[in-house]
């Protein structure tokens, strides 16, 4: 193998792509698109409101309704004067979403209250009515039991949970699990997207050489394996450049925007603190960026590169086996399946980073690039697991490279039609 | 000693044996034609000489060295399926391809400047290949093949897809290179195109080399038993002739190969009684005729011969 040839191929691959308009536009538009998407999603979440649901309360105790009305006067209507028949017809005609009869038996916990409703509202409605009723009945019972205000206050208090992390070195740290989960998900999603993005770029680049019919000219100067390695490395370098650019841009913009953001955050925190309800269990400090272990970024780059290398062999083989981009679909499916599986395991990992599914997913080479980086971000992964994952990906990569180089070698010189799976097997045996 | 020595090479793809025990030798300063119908194994043989494919058995030496990455740089190769990066600029692309052939960047720049000037194409340096006309990009392709000044030039089906002007340029340059002592090997299935150019030939059929040697000697050995006939009138008499094979037939022309000692004067008499004769000439057989009589009429698909 000649490093001179590999370097020449790498340089060409990198230089022609990095100067192309499509690449420059994508580099700028992707973060803008991402921000726009997040803003849009946040906007939707704010704009999306619970529908106004009307629940009739026929209160025979005359004590419970005022308490419920206190909680949500818009939702709970006093319908004590109406007969059950007219309530039923109101629900059927959708003037009312549902009604509940409340009796002393409910206060004494001899019976459960019963909601009769049209079925709309879902779990969210049932849960909130249940908790409202529970509170109202508890308050009423405390009142009737004639306990002191002190005890009533004890029942009214709500406890939230603060947490701190105790590291192996015995240091106590602020617990950033929420933030780190977000970071882990971001990194996992990034690698997930990058595998498809850069893999697809490589596939197209291989197909381009075939359809332009230049590949045989190249093959008369360069060994197919040199060409393959050069192209893979060129696109890896392209990916790293893009990541470096985005990272610098992120820190540059954050540095410039920090004073503005700080002002905004302060006012928000004050407002939030004023709203008693939300202030419960809410720590304004959580809005500040917690410090992140720099090693996370090192592992991120390591697993991005390993994942890319492993999958790029298959993306290159696909490119060499087909005659045009439209024929890639049949071969892309088996590549997509493990990436998608890794993506779904990642969400489980965010909830429970040390579950057996997460641990296995972070060690299996085809899922580990995505799952492992998410685990590393969220929890302390033992170094032996990280090392094992790296070794397993590396070994699998060598095997995949060996297999795919054989397909590539034959594929790039087969013109005219796309291969099928039977031919691929034949090529592997031939090589 | 041959510049290219091919001895006993075999290559199979699965069940099909593309090249079957082929040996030939190309001497320095000669134009060597690899002839035969499509699918005869020419391209496979050429790819093996270029070290793109590795023979299953047999040896290939280039300038006395076993075919390898090092011998690739001694060869300028223009494949049948040829092309360039459409989105890359002419100058950059040529420099890249020359560098892959072992030239340093500055050597590559000089060589490419020389050839672009020679072909009146210096203005195209900054243009993308996709913006060029077909004829222009054929010239660029040609420069890409020869820029690193190799000893050996291999052209696979060089005239297919080439416009007439570029065909002429190619012929001129090939003859010029030969006069400089370079060695040229090309393959074609259009035999009439290369008759004037080749010094030596090797005929391929179904993976085997069926006939090889000096073109003039081969022709002489076949004797002057072919008739060039030009006439005006009813051509149906040609079908009534016995013991002949008619090649290159058109409305008022026929190339007639005389078989089994059929008397040429009888043919002339028959022709005269049916049509007005402009030309009646005994000549050496064409390459196509030589090919047919070598492999036997039953062994070829006439459509494969262009």
XYZ file of C-alpha atoms in Angstrom:
737
model
C 0.000 0.000 0.000
C 1.332 3.424 -0.905
C 0.699 6.299 1.502
C 1.590 8.775 -1.214
C -1.342 7.584 -3.321
C -3.704 7.487 -0.320
C -2.697 11.041 0.571
C -3.328 12.264 -2.982
C -6.788 10.662 -3.040
C -7.567 12.042 0.431
C -6.532 15.552 -0.558
C -8.630 15.529 -3.690
C -11.651 14.142 -1.882
C -11.324 16.748 0.877
C -10.479 19.763 -1.248
C -13.116 19.284 -3.949
C -15.844 18.678 -1.354
C -14.930 21.456 1.063
C -14.952 24.020 -1.713
C -18.245 22.884 -3.171
C -21.156 25.249 -2.729
C -23.421 22.503 -1.460
C -21.035 21.741 1.397
C -20.589 25.361 2.442
C -24.318 25.970 2.383
C -24.991 22.799 4.388
C -22.387 23.750 6.994
C -24.107 27.064 7.581
C -27.699 25.925 7.208
C -27.602 22.822 9.414
C -27.119 24.711 12.723
C -29.575 27.402 11.665
C -32.053 24.699 10.750
C -31.457 22.971 14.078
C -32.060 26.183 16.037
C -35.160 26.905 13.985
C -36.414 23.387 14.669
C -35.885 23.673 18.426
C -37.515 27.105 18.451
C -40.426 25.720 16.468
C -40.810 22.739 18.802
C -40.670 25.020 21.855
C -43.161 27.358 20.211
C -45.533 24.491 19.548
C -45.226 23.326 23.149
C -46.096 26.807 24.421
C -48.874 27.404 21.972
C -50.418 23.989 22.485
C -52.893 24.343 25.391
C -55.077 21.869 27.175
C -58.634 22.083 25.888
C -61.081 23.700 28.258
C -62.996 20.830 29.762
C -66.143 21.348 31.773
C -66.839 18.892 34.556
C -70.098 19.172 36.416
C -69.888 18.599 40.168
C -73.137 17.581 41.884
C -71.955 18.090 45.431
C -74.245 16.736 48.160
C -71.687 17.429 50.908
C -71.670 21.167 50.028
C -68.074 21.240 51.229
C -66.155 19.721 48.368
C -67.305 21.911 45.495
C -65.907 25.178 46.888
C -62.539 23.474 47.330
C -62.558 22.208 43.743
C -63.686 25.590 42.427
C -60.745 27.055 44.291
C -58.423 24.808 42.353
C -59.905 25.367 38.904
C -63.051 27.475 38.718
C -63.181 27.209 34.928
C -63.291 23.458 34.886
C -65.515 22.544 37.822
C -69.121 23.754 37.563
C -71.691 23.464 40.267
C -74.551 21.354 38.940
C -76.127 20.378 42.255
C -79.531 21.701 41.117
C -79.722 19.600 37.978
C -81.179 16.105 37.797
C -79.019 13.208 36.711
C -81.085 12.820 33.534
C -80.407 16.370 32.419
C -76.699 15.920 33.262
C -76.618 12.824 31.065
C -78.223 14.641 28.181
C -75.802 17.567 28.613
C -72.856 15.167 28.330
C -74.414 13.531 25.268
C -74.959 16.951 23.669
C -71.392 17.896 24.627
C -72.469 20.918 26.698
C -70.599 19.207 29.519
C -67.629 16.866 29.265
C -68.578 14.858 32.319
C -70.056 14.955 35.800
C -69.335 13.558 39.237
C -71.695 12.987 42.187
C -69.965 13.640 45.474
C -71.452 12.298 48.710
C -70.377 11.901 52.309
C -69.543 8.314 51.541
C -66.729 9.620 49.350
C -65.387 11.862 52.052
C -65.381 8.962 54.477
C -63.524 6.878 51.907
C -66.292 4.264 51.904
C -66.768 4.678 48.181
C -64.734 5.925 45.245
C -66.198 8.890 43.372
C -67.264 8.109 39.839
C -66.762 10.253 36.758
C -69.313 9.861 33.983
C -67.898 11.447 30.841
C -67.856 11.445 27.067
C -64.427 9.888 26.807
C -62.510 12.942 25.678
C -59.569 14.318 27.629
C -57.456 11.204 27.931
C -55.208 10.220 30.781
C -54.174 13.787 31.436
C -57.768 14.695 32.377
C -58.355 11.618 34.543
C -55.070 12.144 36.373
C -55.680 15.796 37.111
C -59.268 15.210 38.295
C -58.071 12.335 40.473
C -55.400 14.466 42.097
C -57.767 17.437 42.543
C -60.362 15.192 44.195
C -57.747 13.556 46.385
C -56.591 16.971 47.635
C -60.135 18.279 48.116
C -61.267 15.199 50.023
C -58.143 15.112 52.155
C -58.584 18.769 53.119
C -62.227 18.151 53.934
C -61.405 15.153 56.100
C -58.724 17.046 57.967
C -61.232 19.816 58.558
C -63.827 17.399 59.846
C -61.327 15.635 62.073
C -60.778 19.018 63.594
C -56.980 18.817 63.557
C -54.909 21.836 64.271
C -53.824 24.293 61.549
C -50.273 23.099 62.135
C -51.096 19.571 61.066
C -53.100 20.862 58.108
C -50.057 22.821 56.990
C -47.959 19.668 57.259
C -50.325 17.920 54.869
C -50.384 20.875 52.527
C -46.597 20.938 52.206
C -45.054 19.410 49.098
C -41.616 17.870 49.092
C -39.282 18.050 46.137
C -36.024 16.162 45.686
C -32.624 17.770 45.315
C -29.725 15.557 44.391
C -25.953 15.576 44.512
C -23.548 13.146 42.960
C -20.922 11.395 45.036
C -17.957 10.501 42.823
C -15.627 7.543 43.345
C -12.973 9.960 44.561
C -15.314 10.875 47.387
C -16.155 14.341 46.101
C -19.685 15.562 46.161
C -20.784 17.269 43.008
C -23.810 19.116 41.878
C -26.046 16.689 40.030
C -26.531 17.717 36.413
C -28.351 14.577 35.310
C -30.999 16.565 33.510
C -28.502 18.635 31.590
C -26.206 15.694 30.906
C -29.119 13.629 29.604
C -29.778 16.402 27.141
C -26.117 16.478 26.152
C -26.017 12.677 25.794
C -29.076 12.710 23.606
C -27.657 15.523 21.499
C -24.393 13.652 20.975
C -26.192 10.381 20.200
C -28.503 12.066 17.719
C -25.532 13.852 16.182
C -23.640 10.599 15.594
C -26.841 8.966 14.333
C -27.319 11.763 11.802
C -23.620 11.887 10.940
C -23.481 8.163 10.112
C -26.173 8.668 7.487
C -24.900 12.058 6.341
C -21.237 11.254 5.854
C -21.973 7.658 4.823
C -24.317 8.921 2.140
C -21.679 11.403 1.000
C -19.219 8.532 0.568
C -21.746 6.420 -1.338
C -22.424 9.281 -3.718
C -18.725 9.957 -4.151
C -18.092 6.311 -5.116
C -21.043 6.317 -7.517
C -19.817 9.591 -9.042
C -16.505 7.976 -9.997
C -18.365 5.068 -11.540
C -20.912 7.075 -13.496
C -18.287 9.569 -14.676
C -16.337 6.537 -15.875
C -13.117 7.849 -14.400
C -12.637 4.990 -11.990
C -10.743 2.779 -14.411
C -8.308 5.596 -15.172
C -7.760 5.930 -11.429
C -7.504 2.154 -11.026
C -4.629 2.117 -13.494
C -2.646 4.264 -11.018
C -4.051 3.434 -7.603
C -4.953 0.153 -5.915
C -8.670 -0.086 -5.119
C -7.862 -0.402 -1.397
C -5.787 2.789 -1.554
C -8.597 4.576 -3.329
C -11.109 3.321 -0.763
C -9.013 4.307 2.253
C -8.222 7.695 0.740
C -11.877 8.460 0.123
C -12.985 7.258 3.565
C -10.281 9.338 5.247
C -11.080 12.369 3.096
C -14.700 12.391 4.190
C -13.719 11.720 7.819
C -11.487 14.799 7.635
C -14.394 16.700 6.150
C -16.603 15.641 9.061
C -14.035 16.688 11.653
C -13.656 20.059 9.937
C -17.389 20.557 10.060
C -17.576 19.596 13.747
C -14.651 21.921 14.546
C -16.349 24.748 12.688
C -19.648 24.241 14.494
C -17.934 23.967 17.886
C -16.002 27.196 17.330
C -19.098 28.926 16.008
C -21.080 27.735 19.058
C -18.535 29.023 21.557
C -18.032 32.216 19.596
C -21.733 32.977 19.517
C -22.216 31.928 23.162
C -19.386 34.214 24.267
C -20.936 37.103 22.374
C -24.448 36.323 23.508
C -23.681 35.474 27.140
C -24.330 38.968 28.572
C -27.648 39.165 26.743
C -28.615 35.685 27.829
C -27.649 36.398 31.431
C -29.956 39.406 31.543
C -32.759 37.387 30.084
C -32.162 34.517 32.484
C -32.167 36.778 35.563
C -35.539 38.273 34.762
C -36.954 34.873 33.919
C -35.699 33.429 37.168
C -37.282 36.261 39.131
C -40.563 35.865 37.380
C -40.466 32.177 37.978
C -39.638 32.655 41.628
C -42.649 34.920 41.965
C -44.960 32.258 40.702
C -45.235 30.123 43.771
C -46.464 27.058 41.961
C -43.550 26.706 39.588
C -40.995 27.766 42.143
C -41.542 24.581 44.029
C -38.577 22.329 43.341
C -37.275 24.754 40.762
C -33.704 25.836 41.071
C -32.857 28.923 39.005
C -29.223 27.833 39.062
C -30.135 24.986 36.712
C -30.451 27.545 33.947
C -26.724 28.187 33.988
C -24.550 25.897 31.867
C -23.060 23.337 34.216
C -19.433 22.424 33.671
C -18.880 19.399 31.434
C -16.014 16.968 31.699
C -13.717 17.655 28.726
C -13.200 13.889 28.326
C -16.788 13.607 27.089
C -15.779 15.531 23.989
C -12.739 13.332 23.449
C -14.929 10.218 23.633
C -17.445 11.895 21.364
C -14.812 12.378 18.656
C -13.481 8.823 19.213
C -16.909 7.196 18.893
C -17.925 9.439 16.020
C -14.815 8.393 14.088
C -15.103 4.707 14.970
C -18.796 4.630 14.081
C -18.147 6.442 10.830
C -15.281 4.124 9.891
C -17.279 0.980 10.609
C -20.348 2.072 8.668
C -18.488 3.861 5.880
C -17.090 0.532 4.663
C -20.652 -0.596 3.970
C -21.669 2.718 2.448
C -18.677 2.502 0.087
C -19.491 -1.096 -0.846
C -23.055 -0.063 -1.678
C -21.770 2.738 -3.896
C -19.527 0.347 -5.781
C -22.271 -2.241 -6.281
C -24.818 0.026 -7.920
C -24.850 1.826 -11.225
C -26.884 4.860 -10.175
C -27.992 6.518 -6.983
C -31.585 5.377 -7.382
C -30.506 1.738 -7.043
C -28.958 2.180 -3.591
C -32.252 1.624 -1.759
C -32.208 -2.186 -1.704
C -28.738 -2.217 -0.109
C -29.304 0.712 2.263
C -31.993 -1.093 4.248
C -29.682 -3.583 6.029
C -27.333 -0.720 6.916
C -30.153 1.410 8.283
C -31.610 -1.271 10.559
C -28.745 -1.420 13.115
C -28.424 2.372 13.144
C -32.145 2.701 13.825
C -31.937 0.053 16.582
C -29.085 2.001 18.172
C -31.218 5.125 17.969
C -34.103 3.495 19.846
C -31.810 1.951 22.458
C -30.448 5.466 23.005
C -33.799 6.693 24.328
C -33.903 3.803 26.793
C -30.341 4.728 27.772
C -31.369 8.290 28.568
C -33.951 6.966 31.031
C -31.760 4.255 32.471
C -28.120 4.429 31.409
C -27.038 1.318 33.317
C -29.855 -1.031 32.370
C -28.720 -4.271 30.773
C -30.093 -3.167 27.386
C -28.034 0.023 27.562
C -24.882 -1.826 28.606
C -25.241 -4.452 25.875
C -26.167 -1.793 23.326
C -23.086 0.197 24.236
C -20.834 -2.815 23.674
C -22.267 -4.285 20.451
C -20.138 -2.681 17.717
C -23.027 -1.760 15.420
C -24.925 0.130 18.124
C -22.157 1.217 20.471
C -21.079 4.455 18.728
C -24.495 5.970 19.458
C -25.399 4.219 22.726
C -21.960 4.446 24.363
C -21.563 8.197 23.899
C -25.001 8.744 25.416
C -24.070 6.557 28.403
C -20.709 8.287 28.829
C -22.426 11.666 28.917
C -25.019 10.645 31.495
C -23.277 8.219 33.796
C -19.820 7.076 34.854
C -19.086 4.221 32.471
C -16.303 1.905 33.730
C -13.198 2.366 31.641
C -13.067 -1.359 30.823
C -16.445 -1.088 29.115
C -15.296 1.873 27.047
C -12.076 0.058 26.121
C -13.967 -3.117 25.283
C -16.390 -1.183 23.060
C -13.490 0.476 21.227
C -11.685 -2.841 20.709
C -14.869 -4.532 19.487
C -15.613 -1.759 16.974
C -12.003 -1.806 15.774
C -12.036 -5.585 15.252
C -15.405 -5.447 13.501
C -14.138 -2.593 11.359
C -11.182 -4.675 10.169
C -13.530 -7.525 9.241
C -15.994 -5.200 7.522
C -13.186 -3.502 5.637
C -11.834 -6.852 4.455
C -15.265 -7.888 3.204
C -16.274 -4.567 1.681
C -12.907 -3.994 -0.020
C -13.526 -7.197 -1.967
C -16.927 -5.976 -3.105
C -15.490 -2.549 -3.864
C -12.598 -3.951 -5.907
C -14.894 -5.804 -8.294
C -17.794 -3.359 -8.081
C -16.028 -0.219 -9.244
C -15.116 -1.909 -12.542
C -18.564 -3.393 -13.207
C -20.487 -1.013 -15.394
C -23.905 -1.085 -16.901
C -26.090 -2.572 -14.196
C -26.475 -2.712 -10.458
C -25.519 -5.929 -8.715
C -27.850 -8.044 -6.607
C -27.040 -9.869 -3.384
C -26.134 -13.071 -5.232
C -23.525 -11.229 -7.244
C -22.108 -9.580 -4.141
C -21.498 -13.022 -2.634
C -19.833 -14.067 -5.879
C -17.585 -11.002 -5.786
C -16.558 -11.703 -2.211
C -15.623 -15.272 -3.135
C -13.770 -14.009 -6.206
C -11.686 -11.420 -4.335
C 13.217 -8.715 -25.448
C 9.642 -7.511 -25.432
C 8.572 -4.371 -23.627
C 5.420 -6.215 -22.664
C 5.722 -9.974 -22.255
C 2.614 -11.943 -21.603
C 3.044 -15.637 -21.063
C 0.400 -18.225 -20.389
C -2.075 -15.981 -18.575
C -5.481 -17.233 -17.479
C -8.368 -15.358 -15.905
C -11.784 -16.667 -14.955
C -14.817 -14.889 -13.515
C -16.849 -17.593 -11.856
C -17.740 -20.087 -14.565
C -16.570 -18.027 -17.519
C -12.965 -18.181 -18.578
C -12.339 -14.720 -19.984
C -8.683 -15.276 -20.924
C -7.372 -18.750 -21.675
C -3.643 -19.437 -21.803
C -2.712 -16.319 -23.748
C 0.892 -15.424 -24.599
C 2.231 -12.590 -26.691
C 5.067 -10.164 -26.785
C 5.116 -6.494 -27.721
C 8.433 -5.169 -29.004
C 9.668 -1.665 -28.409
C 8.802 1.011 -30.929
C 5.986 -0.965 -32.516
C 2.241 -0.487 -32.728
C 0.594 -3.646 -31.536
C -3.075 -4.363 -32.252
C -5.161 -6.592 -30.035
C -8.054 -7.532 -32.268
C -11.183 -9.560 -31.870
C -14.933 -9.355 -31.427
C -16.595 -7.939 -28.321
C -16.267 -10.276 -25.372
C -13.176 -12.007 -26.747
C -11.158 -11.140 -23.629
C -9.211 -8.134 -24.910
C -10.213 -5.781 -22.124
C -9.536 -8.412 -19.469
C -6.061 -8.983 -20.911
C -5.413 -5.236 -21.009
C -6.583 -4.794 -17.419
C -4.147 -7.502 -16.368
C -1.291 -5.786 -18.203
C -2.257 -2.615 -16.321
C -2.229 -4.497 -13.011
C -5.887 -3.623 -12.456
C -6.732 -7.328 -12.492
C -4.386 -10.070 -11.365
C -4.110 -13.183 -13.585
C -5.151 -16.499 -12.023
C -1.968 -17.972 -13.479
C 0.780 -17.007 -15.900
C 3.097 -14.027 -15.824
C 3.176 -10.513 -17.241
C 6.338 -8.455 -17.315
C 6.662 -4.796 -18.257
C 10.195 -3.675 -19.155
C 11.397 -6.876 -17.519
C 9.536 -6.240 -14.241
C 6.633 -8.240 -12.919
C 3.418 -6.234 -13.364
C 2.900 -4.220 -10.162
C 2.137 -0.766 -8.834
C 5.589 0.300 -10.040
C 4.996 -0.862 -13.623
C 1.670 1.020 -13.702
C 3.604 4.294 -13.887
C 5.404 3.086 -17.044
C 2.069 2.847 -18.845
C -0.336 5.447 -20.109
C -3.743 3.779 -20.190
C -6.908 4.997 -21.822
C -9.682 2.543 -20.969
C -12.692 1.828 -23.127
C -14.974 3.179 -20.404
C -13.364 6.526 -19.936
C -14.291 9.767 -18.317
C -13.224 12.547 -16.011
C -14.514 14.202 -12.854
C -17.186 16.481 -14.281
C -17.145 18.918 -11.376
C -13.376 19.315 -11.243
C -11.416 21.936 -13.135
C -9.364 20.793 -16.112
C -5.998 21.936 -14.750
C -6.451 20.535 -11.228
C -7.781 17.298 -12.578
C -4.872 16.734 -14.948
C -2.358 17.576 -12.222
C -4.071 15.116 -9.872
C -4.039 12.309 -12.430
C -0.397 12.958 -13.348
C 0.567 12.991 -9.655
C -1.122 9.628 -9.229
C 1.207 8.410 -11.987
C 4.206 9.381 -9.875
C 4.983 12.909 -11.060
C 5.718 15.607 -8.506
C 3.362 18.549 -8.427
C 5.684 20.851 -10.316
C 6.587 18.198 -12.913
C 2.886 17.588 -13.417
C 2.197 21.297 -13.845
C 4.907 21.655 -16.501
C 3.857 18.577 -18.445
C 0.219 19.618 -18.446
C 1.019 23.132 -19.556
C 3.012 21.687 -22.433
C 0.241 19.427 -23.628
C -2.568 21.945 -23.165
C -0.557 24.363 -25.288
C 0.070 21.674 -27.872
C -3.670 21.004 -28.150
C -4.571 24.714 -28.129
C -6.427 24.185 -24.885
C -4.623 26.419 -22.413
C -7.779 28.531 -22.017
C -9.661 25.587 -20.590
C -7.424 25.184 -17.519
C -9.874 26.872 -15.158
C -13.013 25.383 -16.671
C -14.896 22.491 -15.174
C -14.884 19.387 -17.343
C -18.689 19.335 -17.302
C -18.679 22.660 -19.186
C -16.575 21.298 -22.051
C -17.899 19.876 -25.298
C -17.453 16.174 -25.939
C -14.610 16.711 -28.351
C -12.824 18.992 -25.899
C -13.091 16.563 -23.020
C -11.777 13.796 -25.289
C -8.660 15.888 -25.783
C -8.338 16.380 -22.026
C -8.731 12.642 -21.565
C -5.963 12.117 -24.033
C -3.649 14.500 -22.186
C -4.464 12.662 -18.957
C -3.245 9.458 -20.587
C 0.056 10.737 -21.920
C 1.081 13.591 -19.599
C 3.432 11.507 -17.447
C 5.448 10.582 -20.553
C 5.400 6.804 -20.154
C 7.253 4.310 -22.388
C 4.141 2.323 -23.116
C 0.717 3.472 -24.249
C -2.342 1.281 -24.044
C -5.590 2.336 -25.680
C -8.656 0.146 -25.256
C -11.055 0.721 -28.161
C -9.600 4.195 -28.676
C -11.797 5.170 -31.600
C -15.146 4.251 -30.114
C -17.012 7.435 -29.310
C -14.269 9.651 -30.684
C -15.302 12.319 -33.158
C -13.557 12.229 -36.590
C -11.252 15.152 -35.825
C -10.068 13.656 -32.588
C -9.675 10.261 -34.287
C -7.264 11.866 -36.722
C -5.406 13.649 -33.918
C -5.130 10.382 -32.044
C -3.734 8.603 -35.094
C -1.182 11.361 -35.660
C -0.047 11.405 -32.071
C 0.170 7.601 -31.950
C 2.398 7.535 -35.035
C 4.473 10.386 -33.610
C 4.936 8.517 -30.342
C 5.993 5.398 -32.234
C 8.586 7.410 -34.135
C 9.964 8.562 -30.779
C 10.555 4.924 -29.870
C 7.489 4.514 -27.655
C 5.509 1.318 -27.643
C 1.780 1.353 -28.338
C -0.773 -1.357 -27.735
C -4.362 -0.926 -28.637
C -7.400 -3.051 -28.886
C -10.334 -2.784 -31.201
C -13.150 -4.807 -32.637
C -13.300 -2.537 -35.706
C -10.545 -4.202 -37.653
C -10.587 -2.000 -40.734
C -9.706 1.018 -38.546
C -6.354 -0.343 -37.481
C -5.140 -2.060 -40.614
C -3.135 0.958 -41.681
C -1.635 1.548 -38.251
C -0.587 -1.763 -36.760
C 2.849 -3.305 -37.130
C 1.910 -6.429 -35.257
C -1.355 -7.975 -34.271
C -2.775 -10.588 -31.993
C -6.214 -11.945 -32.850
C -8.441 -12.861 -29.922
C -11.440 -15.127 -30.012
C -13.289 -16.565 -27.024
C -10.451 -15.845 -24.632
C -7.737 -17.385 -26.762
C -5.056 -15.788 -28.928
C -5.783 -17.484 -32.239
C -3.290 -15.736 -34.499
C -0.391 -13.419 -33.865
C 2.593 -11.935 -35.614
C 3.728 -9.258 -38.022
C 0.716 -7.903 -39.871
C 2.385 -7.803 -43.298
C 3.713 -11.326 -42.973
C 0.323 -12.624 -41.931
C -1.337 -10.949 -44.897
C 1.223 -12.281 -47.337
C 0.815 -15.789 -45.986
C -2.873 -15.629 -46.835
C -2.058 -14.819 -50.487
C -3.826 -12.638 -53.002
C -7.001 -14.643 -53.063
C -9.453 -11.855 -52.442
C -11.243 -9.844 -55.105
C -12.261 -6.206 -54.801
C -15.202 -5.765 -57.110
C -16.856 -2.474 -58.056
C -19.800 -2.625 -60.386
C -23.004 -0.988 -61.553
C -26.163 -3.000 -62.031
C -28.066 -5.956 -60.621
C -26.162 -7.321 -57.599
C -28.121 -10.567 -57.324
C -25.485 -12.501 -59.263
C -23.282 -12.351 -56.163
C -25.609 -14.814 -54.434
C -25.207 -17.339 -57.264
C -21.417 -17.570 -56.981
C -20.145 -20.866 -55.531
C -17.176 -21.358 -53.226
C -16.810 -17.743 -52.262
C -17.384 -15.685 -49.132
C -18.576 -12.131 -49.583
C -17.486 -9.510 -47.070
C -18.200 -5.798 -46.975
C -21.034 -6.013 -49.422
C -22.898 -2.883 -50.495
C -25.031 -1.855 -53.517
C -22.128 -1.531 -55.923
C -19.200 -2.994 -54.058
C -18.166 -6.410 -52.771
C -15.084 -7.963 -51.270
C -15.040 -11.563 -52.415
C -12.872 -14.206 -50.812
C -12.162 -17.046 -53.217
C -12.388 -20.473 -51.568
C -11.349 -23.974 -52.641
C -9.488 -22.847 -55.757
C -12.498 -21.385 -57.483
C -11.343 -19.745 -60.694
C -11.265 -15.972 -60.394
C -11.755 -15.584 -64.152
C -15.080 -17.454 -63.862
C -16.172 -14.956 -61.264
C -15.200 -12.082 -63.537
C -17.129 -13.633 -66.447
C -20.254 -14.104 -64.305
C -19.986 -10.554 -63.035
C -19.542 -9.129 -66.547
C -22.630 -10.879 -67.828
C -24.781 -9.317 -65.065
C -23.355 -5.883 -64.398
C -20.991 -3.235 -65.609
C -17.587 -3.736 -63.930
C -15.591 -0.712 -62.810
C -12.895 -2.448 -60.768
C -11.760 -6.017 -60.541
C -8.677 -6.370 -58.378
C -6.916 -9.276 -56.685
C -5.730 -8.193 -53.257
C -4.514 -9.512 -49.934
C -7.367 -10.330 -47.586
C -8.616 -7.773 -45.094
C -8.030 -8.355 -41.383
C -11.668 -9.169 -41.000
C -11.384 -11.866 -43.657
C -8.243 -13.206 -41.993
C -10.071 -13.349 -38.710
C -13.019 -15.199 -40.187
C -10.908 -17.771 -41.963
C -8.816 -18.288 -38.820
C -11.593 -18.959 -36.366
C -14.032 -20.458 -38.896
C -17.289 -18.905 -39.945
C -19.314 -20.937 -37.482
C -17.364 -19.730 -34.497
C -18.195 -16.078 -34.664
C -21.187 -13.918 -34.381
C -20.989 -11.616 -37.409
C -22.693 -8.856 -35.443
C -19.673 -8.695 -33.151
C -17.571 -7.499 -36.059
C -18.520 -3.907 -36.580
